[in-house]
mmCIF file of C-alpha atoms in Angstrom:
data_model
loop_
_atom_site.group_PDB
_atom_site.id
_atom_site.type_symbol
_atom_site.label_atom_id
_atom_site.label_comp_id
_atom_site.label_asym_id
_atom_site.label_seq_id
_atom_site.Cartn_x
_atom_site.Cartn_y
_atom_site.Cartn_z
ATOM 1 C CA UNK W 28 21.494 -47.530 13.339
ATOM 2 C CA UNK W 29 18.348 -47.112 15.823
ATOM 3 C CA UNK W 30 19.074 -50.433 17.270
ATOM 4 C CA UNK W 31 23.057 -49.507 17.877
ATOM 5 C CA UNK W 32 21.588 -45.604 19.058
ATOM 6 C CA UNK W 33 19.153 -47.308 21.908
ATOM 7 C CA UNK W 34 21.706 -49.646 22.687
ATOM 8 C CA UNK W 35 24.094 -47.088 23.549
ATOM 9 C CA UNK W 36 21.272 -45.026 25.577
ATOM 10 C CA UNK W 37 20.594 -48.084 27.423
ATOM 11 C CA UNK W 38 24.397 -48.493 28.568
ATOM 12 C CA UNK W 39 23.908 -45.142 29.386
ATOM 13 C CA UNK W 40 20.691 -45.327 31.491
ATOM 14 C CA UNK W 41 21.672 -48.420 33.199
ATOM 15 C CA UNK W 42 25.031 -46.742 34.304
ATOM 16 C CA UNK W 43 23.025 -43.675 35.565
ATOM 17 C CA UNK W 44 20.388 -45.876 37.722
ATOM 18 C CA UNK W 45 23.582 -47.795 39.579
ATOM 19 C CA UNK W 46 23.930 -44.104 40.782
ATOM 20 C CA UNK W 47 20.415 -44.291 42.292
ATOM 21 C CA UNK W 48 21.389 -42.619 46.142
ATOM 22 C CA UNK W 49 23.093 -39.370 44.028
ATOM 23 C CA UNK W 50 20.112 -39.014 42.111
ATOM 24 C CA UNK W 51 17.776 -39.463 44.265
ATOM 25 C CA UNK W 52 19.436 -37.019 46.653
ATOM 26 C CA UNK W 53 17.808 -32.994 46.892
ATOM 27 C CA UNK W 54 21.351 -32.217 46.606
ATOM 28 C CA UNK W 55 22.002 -33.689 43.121
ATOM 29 C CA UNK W 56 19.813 -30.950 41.275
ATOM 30 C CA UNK W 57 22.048 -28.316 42.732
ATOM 31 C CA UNK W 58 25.211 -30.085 42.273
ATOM 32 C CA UNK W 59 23.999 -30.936 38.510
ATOM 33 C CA UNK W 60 23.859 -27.708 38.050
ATOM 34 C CA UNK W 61 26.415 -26.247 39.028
ATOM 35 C CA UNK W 62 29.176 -28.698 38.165
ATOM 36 C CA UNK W 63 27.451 -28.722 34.168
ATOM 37 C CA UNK W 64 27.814 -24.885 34.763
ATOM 38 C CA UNK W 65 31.234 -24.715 35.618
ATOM 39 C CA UNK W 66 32.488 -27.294 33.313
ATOM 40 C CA UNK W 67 30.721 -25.806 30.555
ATOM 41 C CA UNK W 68 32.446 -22.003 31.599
ATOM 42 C CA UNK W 69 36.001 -23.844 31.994
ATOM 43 C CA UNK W 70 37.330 -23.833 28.330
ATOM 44 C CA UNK W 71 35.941 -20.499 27.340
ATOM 45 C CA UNK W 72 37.332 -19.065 30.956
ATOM 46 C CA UNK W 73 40.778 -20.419 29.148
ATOM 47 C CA UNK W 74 40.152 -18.670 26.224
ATOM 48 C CA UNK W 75 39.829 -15.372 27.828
ATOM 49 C CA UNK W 76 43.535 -16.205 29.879
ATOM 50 C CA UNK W 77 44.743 -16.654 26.504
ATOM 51 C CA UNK W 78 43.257 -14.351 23.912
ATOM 52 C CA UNK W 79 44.930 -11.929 25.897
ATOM 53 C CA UNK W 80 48.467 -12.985 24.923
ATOM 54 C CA UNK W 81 47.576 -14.664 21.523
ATOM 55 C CA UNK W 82 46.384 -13.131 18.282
ATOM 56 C CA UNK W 83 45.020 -16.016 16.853
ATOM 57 C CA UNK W 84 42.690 -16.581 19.721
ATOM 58 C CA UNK W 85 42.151 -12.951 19.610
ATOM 59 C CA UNK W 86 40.489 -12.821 16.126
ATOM 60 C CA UNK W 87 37.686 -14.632 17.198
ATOM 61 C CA UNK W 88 36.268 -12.483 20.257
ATOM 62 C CA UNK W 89 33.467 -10.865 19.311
ATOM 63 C CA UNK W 90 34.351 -7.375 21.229
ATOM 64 C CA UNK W 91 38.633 -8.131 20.615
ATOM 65 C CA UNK W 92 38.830 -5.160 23.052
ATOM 66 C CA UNK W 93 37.487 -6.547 26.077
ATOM 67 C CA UNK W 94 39.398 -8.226 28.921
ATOM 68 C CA UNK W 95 38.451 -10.596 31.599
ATOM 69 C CA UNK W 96 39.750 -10.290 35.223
ATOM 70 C CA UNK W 97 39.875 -11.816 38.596
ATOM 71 C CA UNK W 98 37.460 -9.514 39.780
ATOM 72 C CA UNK W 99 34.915 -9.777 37.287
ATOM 73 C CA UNK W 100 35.171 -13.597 37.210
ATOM 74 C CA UNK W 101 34.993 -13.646 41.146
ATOM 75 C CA UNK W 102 31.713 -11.215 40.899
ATOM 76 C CA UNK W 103 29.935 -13.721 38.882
ATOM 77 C CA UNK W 104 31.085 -17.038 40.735
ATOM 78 C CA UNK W 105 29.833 -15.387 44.345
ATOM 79 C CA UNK W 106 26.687 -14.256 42.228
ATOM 80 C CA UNK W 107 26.456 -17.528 41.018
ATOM 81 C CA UNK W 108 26.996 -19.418 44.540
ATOM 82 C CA UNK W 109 24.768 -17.536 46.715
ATOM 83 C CA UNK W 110 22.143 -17.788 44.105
ATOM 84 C CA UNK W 111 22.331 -21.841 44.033
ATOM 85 C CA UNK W 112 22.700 -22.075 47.716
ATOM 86 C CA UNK W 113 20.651 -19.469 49.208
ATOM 87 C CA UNK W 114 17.424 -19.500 46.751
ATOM 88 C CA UNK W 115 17.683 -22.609 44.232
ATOM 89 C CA UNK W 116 18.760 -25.073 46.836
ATOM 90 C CA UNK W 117 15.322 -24.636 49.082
ATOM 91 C CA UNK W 118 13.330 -25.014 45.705
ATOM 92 C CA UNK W 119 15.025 -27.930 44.798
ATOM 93 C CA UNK W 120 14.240 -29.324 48.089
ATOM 94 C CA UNK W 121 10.446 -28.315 47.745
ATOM 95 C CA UNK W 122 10.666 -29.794 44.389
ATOM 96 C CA UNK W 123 11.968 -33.229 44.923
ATOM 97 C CA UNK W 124 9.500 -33.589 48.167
ATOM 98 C CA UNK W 125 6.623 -32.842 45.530
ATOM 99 C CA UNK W 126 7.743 -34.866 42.605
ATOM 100 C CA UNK W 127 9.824 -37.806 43.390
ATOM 101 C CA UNK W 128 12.298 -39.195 41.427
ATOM 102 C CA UNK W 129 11.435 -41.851 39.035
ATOM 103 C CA UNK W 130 13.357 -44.124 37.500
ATOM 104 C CA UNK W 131 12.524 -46.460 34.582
ATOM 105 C CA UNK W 132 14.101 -49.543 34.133
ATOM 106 C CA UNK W 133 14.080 -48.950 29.728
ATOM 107 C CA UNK W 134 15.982 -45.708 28.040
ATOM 108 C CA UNK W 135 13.808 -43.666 25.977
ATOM 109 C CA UNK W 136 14.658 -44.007 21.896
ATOM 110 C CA UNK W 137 17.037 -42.178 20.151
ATOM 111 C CA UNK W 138 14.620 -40.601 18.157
ATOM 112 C CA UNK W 139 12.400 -39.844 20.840
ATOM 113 C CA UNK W 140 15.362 -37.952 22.747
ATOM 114 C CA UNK W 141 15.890 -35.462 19.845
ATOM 115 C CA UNK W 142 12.385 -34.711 19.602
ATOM 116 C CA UNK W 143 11.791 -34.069 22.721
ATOM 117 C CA UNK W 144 14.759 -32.101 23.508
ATOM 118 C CA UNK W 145 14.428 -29.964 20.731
ATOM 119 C CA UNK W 146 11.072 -29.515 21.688
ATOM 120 C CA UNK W 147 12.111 -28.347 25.442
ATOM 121 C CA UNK W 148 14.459 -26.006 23.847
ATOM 122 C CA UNK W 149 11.756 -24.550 21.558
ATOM 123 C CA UNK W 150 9.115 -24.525 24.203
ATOM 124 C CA UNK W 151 11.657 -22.561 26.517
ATOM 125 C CA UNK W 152 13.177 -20.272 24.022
ATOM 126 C CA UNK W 153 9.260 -19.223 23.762
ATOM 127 C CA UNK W 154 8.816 -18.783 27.365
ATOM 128 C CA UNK W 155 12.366 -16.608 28.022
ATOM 129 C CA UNK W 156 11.459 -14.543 24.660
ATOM 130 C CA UNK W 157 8.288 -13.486 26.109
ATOM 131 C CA UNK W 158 10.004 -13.112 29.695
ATOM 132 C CA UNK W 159 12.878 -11.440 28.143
ATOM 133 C CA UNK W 160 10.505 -8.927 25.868
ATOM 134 C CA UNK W 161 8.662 -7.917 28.932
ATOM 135 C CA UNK W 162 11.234 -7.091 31.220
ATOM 136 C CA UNK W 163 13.093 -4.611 28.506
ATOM 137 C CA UNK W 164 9.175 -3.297 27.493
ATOM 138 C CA UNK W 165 8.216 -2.574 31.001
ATOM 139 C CA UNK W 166 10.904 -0.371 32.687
ATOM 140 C CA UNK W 167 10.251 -1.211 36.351
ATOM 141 C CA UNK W 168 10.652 -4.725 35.938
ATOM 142 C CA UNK W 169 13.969 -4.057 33.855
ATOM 143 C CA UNK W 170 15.174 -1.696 36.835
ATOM 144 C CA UNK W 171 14.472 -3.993 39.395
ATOM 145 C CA UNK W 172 14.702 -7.125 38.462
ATOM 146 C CA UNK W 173 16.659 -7.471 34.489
ATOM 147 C CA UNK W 174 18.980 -4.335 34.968
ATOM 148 C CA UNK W 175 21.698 -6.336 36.982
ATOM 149 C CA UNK W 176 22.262 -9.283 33.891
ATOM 150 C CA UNK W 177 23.368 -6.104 31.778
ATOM 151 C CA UNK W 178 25.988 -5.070 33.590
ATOM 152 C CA UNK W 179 28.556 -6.300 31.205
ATOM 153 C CA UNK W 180 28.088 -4.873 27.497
ATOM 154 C CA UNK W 181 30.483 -7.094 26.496
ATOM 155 C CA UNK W 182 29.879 -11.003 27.812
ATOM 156 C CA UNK W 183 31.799 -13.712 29.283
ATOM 157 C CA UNK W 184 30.917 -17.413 30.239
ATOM 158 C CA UNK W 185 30.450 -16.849 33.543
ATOM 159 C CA UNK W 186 27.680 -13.767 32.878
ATOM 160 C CA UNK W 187 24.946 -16.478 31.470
ATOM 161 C CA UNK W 188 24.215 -17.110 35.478
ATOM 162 C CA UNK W 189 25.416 -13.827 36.519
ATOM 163 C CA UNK W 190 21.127 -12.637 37.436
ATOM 164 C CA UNK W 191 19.414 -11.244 40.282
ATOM 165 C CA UNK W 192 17.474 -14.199 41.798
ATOM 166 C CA UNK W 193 14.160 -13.358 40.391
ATOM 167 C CA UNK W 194 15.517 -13.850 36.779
ATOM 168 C CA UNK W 195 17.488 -17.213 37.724
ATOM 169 C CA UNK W 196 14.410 -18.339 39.382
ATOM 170 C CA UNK W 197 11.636 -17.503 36.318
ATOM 171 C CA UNK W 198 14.749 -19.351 33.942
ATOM 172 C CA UNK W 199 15.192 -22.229 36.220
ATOM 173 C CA UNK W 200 11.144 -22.787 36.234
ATOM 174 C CA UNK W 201 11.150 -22.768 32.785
ATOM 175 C CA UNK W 202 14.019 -24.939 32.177
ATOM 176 C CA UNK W 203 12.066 -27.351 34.933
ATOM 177 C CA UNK W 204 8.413 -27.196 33.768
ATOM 178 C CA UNK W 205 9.012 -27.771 29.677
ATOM 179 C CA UNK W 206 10.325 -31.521 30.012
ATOM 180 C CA UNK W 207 7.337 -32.357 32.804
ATOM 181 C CA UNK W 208 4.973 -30.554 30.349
ATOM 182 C CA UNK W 209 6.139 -33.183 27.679
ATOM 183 C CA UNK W 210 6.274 -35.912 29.913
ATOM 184 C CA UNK W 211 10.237 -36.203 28.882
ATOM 185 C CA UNK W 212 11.841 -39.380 29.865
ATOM 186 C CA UNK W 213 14.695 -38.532 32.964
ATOM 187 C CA UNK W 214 17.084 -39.348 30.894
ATOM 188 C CA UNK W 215 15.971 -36.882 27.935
ATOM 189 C CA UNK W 216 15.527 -34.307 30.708
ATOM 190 C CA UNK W 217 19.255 -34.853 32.088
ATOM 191 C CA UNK W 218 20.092 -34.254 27.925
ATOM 192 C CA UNK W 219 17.843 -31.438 27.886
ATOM 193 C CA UNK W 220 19.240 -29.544 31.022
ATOM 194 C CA UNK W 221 23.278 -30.596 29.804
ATOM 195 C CA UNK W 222 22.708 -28.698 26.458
ATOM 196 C CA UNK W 223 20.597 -25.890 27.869
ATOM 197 C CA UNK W 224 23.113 -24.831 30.224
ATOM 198 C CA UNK W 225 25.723 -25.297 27.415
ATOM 199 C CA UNK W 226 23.973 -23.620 24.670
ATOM 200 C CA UNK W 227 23.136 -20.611 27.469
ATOM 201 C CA UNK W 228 27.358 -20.338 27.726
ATOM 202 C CA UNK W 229 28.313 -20.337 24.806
ATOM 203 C CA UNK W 230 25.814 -17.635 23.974
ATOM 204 C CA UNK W 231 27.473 -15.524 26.428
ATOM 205 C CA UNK W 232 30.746 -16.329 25.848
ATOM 206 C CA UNK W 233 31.761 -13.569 23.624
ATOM 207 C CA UNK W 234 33.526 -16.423 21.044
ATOM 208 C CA UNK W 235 32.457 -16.694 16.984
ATOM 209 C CA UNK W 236 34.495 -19.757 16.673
ATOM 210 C CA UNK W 237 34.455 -21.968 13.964
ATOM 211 C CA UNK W 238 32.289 -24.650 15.406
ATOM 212 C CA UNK W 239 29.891 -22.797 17.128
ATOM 213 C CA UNK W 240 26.560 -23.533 17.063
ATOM 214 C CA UNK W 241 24.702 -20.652 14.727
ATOM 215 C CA UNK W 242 27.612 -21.703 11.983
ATOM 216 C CA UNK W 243 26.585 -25.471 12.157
ATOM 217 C CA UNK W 244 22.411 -24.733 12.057
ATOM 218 C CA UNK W 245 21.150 -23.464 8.446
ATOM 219 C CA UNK W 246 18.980 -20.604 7.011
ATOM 220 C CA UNK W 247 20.357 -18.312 10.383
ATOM 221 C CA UNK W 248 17.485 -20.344 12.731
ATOM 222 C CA UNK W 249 19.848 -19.795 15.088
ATOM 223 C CA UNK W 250 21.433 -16.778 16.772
ATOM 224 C CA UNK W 251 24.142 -17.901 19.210
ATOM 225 C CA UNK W 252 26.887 -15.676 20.929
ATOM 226 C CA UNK W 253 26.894 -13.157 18.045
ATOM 227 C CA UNK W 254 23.236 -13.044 18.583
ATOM 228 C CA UNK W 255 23.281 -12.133 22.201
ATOM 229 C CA UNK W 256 26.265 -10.418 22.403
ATOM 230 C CA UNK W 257 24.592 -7.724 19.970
ATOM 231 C CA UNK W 258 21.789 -7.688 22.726
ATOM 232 C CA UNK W 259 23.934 -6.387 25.374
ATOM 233 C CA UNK W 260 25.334 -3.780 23.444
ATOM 234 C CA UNK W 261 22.294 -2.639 21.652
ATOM 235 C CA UNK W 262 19.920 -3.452 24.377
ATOM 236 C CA UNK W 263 16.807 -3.116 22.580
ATOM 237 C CA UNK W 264 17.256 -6.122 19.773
ATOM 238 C CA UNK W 265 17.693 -10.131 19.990
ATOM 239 C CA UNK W 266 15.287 -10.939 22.880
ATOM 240 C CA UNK W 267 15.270 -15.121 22.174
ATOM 241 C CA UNK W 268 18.289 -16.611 23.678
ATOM 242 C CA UNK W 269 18.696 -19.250 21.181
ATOM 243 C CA UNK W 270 16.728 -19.354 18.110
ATOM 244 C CA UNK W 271 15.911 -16.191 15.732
ATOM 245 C CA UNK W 272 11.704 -16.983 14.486
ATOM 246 C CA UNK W 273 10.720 -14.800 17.561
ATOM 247 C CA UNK W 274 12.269 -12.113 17.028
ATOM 248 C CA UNK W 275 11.938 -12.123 13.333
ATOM 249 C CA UNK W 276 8.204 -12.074 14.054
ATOM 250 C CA UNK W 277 8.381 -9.395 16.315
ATOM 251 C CA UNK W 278 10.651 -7.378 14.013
ATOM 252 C CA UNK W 279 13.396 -7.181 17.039
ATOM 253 C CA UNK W 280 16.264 -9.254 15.104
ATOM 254 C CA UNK W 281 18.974 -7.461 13.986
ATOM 255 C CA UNK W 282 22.221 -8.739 12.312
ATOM 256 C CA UNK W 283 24.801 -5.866 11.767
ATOM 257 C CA UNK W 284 28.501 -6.413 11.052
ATOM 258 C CA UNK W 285 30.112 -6.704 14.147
ATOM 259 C CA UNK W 286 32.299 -3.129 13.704
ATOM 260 C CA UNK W 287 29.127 -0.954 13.233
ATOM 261 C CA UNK W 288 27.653 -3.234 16.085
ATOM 262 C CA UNK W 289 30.192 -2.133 18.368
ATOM 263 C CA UNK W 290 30.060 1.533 17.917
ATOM 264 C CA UNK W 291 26.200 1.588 17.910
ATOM 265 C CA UNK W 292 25.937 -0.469 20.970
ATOM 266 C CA UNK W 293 28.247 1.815 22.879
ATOM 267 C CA UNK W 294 26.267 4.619 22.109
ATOM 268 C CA UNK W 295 22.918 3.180 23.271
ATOM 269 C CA UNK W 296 24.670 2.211 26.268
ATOM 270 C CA UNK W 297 26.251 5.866 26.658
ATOM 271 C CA UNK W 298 21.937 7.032 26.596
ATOM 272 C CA UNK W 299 21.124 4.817 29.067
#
């Protein structure tokens, strides 16, 4: 099974490397971004056009009573653009001057990928948690800089990006400095940033599906969209974006049924 696994990464790798000018381009972070982004947003973004006109859709919203429109959606895609062009795209640029691309002729191991991915996502679900606990703890640096993420109580794909460009930047730096900190294989890193950004939309997505990822991990290790979606309405609870240890340590995890979550969370917001 290893064998067949790093067989099947290798395919994979050597089909990357053919696309050496694209990767080794300052664009490609940006457009790697962005185009995992969007494609990651797209069948959720469906789901809200739908929900909207069919009950079995419906049931699994986590706020049923919330709509999407154009004008939210377009708010978060300018948001979004300006960001990437404007502030990422000159870091990225500074970045791949500093640190140039690298690529190995041998794909890492299978079991060398999950490791090390997992331990990017741990290592930056740490670093946001601690981020994320300051900027509610201190009020100026919620006023200033987290304040604008909360301005939907009730989330949508397209809000996971939807930051001022302080907060996209701090995220983006951690995303970027846990694989170099474990010396991650490109390849693993690529993996690493693919589910990130995915995991990071589907926690705002405002979905409990069937499939989703806290139903699928055991022994609630892992929060998801319920998690975070219980964040923006309570505010004060579920700092760590994806797992729940933190915030079980720090006594900030809560897990209400999703009724008394609703009607609580509007009435924190209400006091706000």
């Amino acid at each position: 099974m290893e064998n067949s696994d790093g067989l099947l990464l290798q395919i994979l790798w050597d089909w990357i490397r053919t696309q050496q000018n694209l990767l080794r381009s300052p664009f490609f972070p940006v457009f790697f971004s962005l185009t995992v982004y969007l494609s990651c947003c797209l069948p959720y973004l469906c789901l809200d056009l739908l929900s909207s006109r069919v009950a079995l859709l419906r049931q699994f919203k986590i706020q049923p009573q919330s709509k999407l429109t154009w004008m939210m959606a377009r708010s978060c895609l300018l948001k979004i653009c300006h960001t990437h062009v404007f502030f990422i795209f000159p870091i990225t640029i500074l970045h791949w001057y500093w640190r140039p691309v690298v690529l190995p002729a041998l794909a890492p191991e299978s079991c060398s990928v999950v490791r090390d991915v997992l331990a990017c996502l741990l290592l930056f679900d740490t670093q946001y948690f601690v981020w994320h606990l300051l900027h509610h703890k201190v009020p100026w640096l919620y006023q200033v800089f987290h304040k604008e993420h909360h301005r939907f109580t009730a989330t949508f794909s397209l809000t996971a990006e939807h930051s001022g460009v302080w907060e996209t930047l701090s995220l983006s730096f951690f995303a970027t400095v846990s694989p170099t900190l474990l010396d991650c294989h490109p390849l693993t890193e690529m993996l690493f940033f693919t589910l990130n950004i995915f995991l990071s939309v589907e926690g705002h997505s405002g979905y409990n599906l069937p499939w989703s990822p806290h139903r699928l991990v055991p022994f609630g290790l892992y929060g998801g969209a319920v998690h975070h979606d219980l964040h923006h309405l309570k505010f004060k609870v579920n700092y760590a974006p994806y797992f729940t240890h933190w915030d079980r340590l720090f006594g900030t995890l809560h897990r209400a049924e999703l009724d008394s979550q609703r009607s609580a969370g509007y009435k924190d917001n209400l006091e706000r």
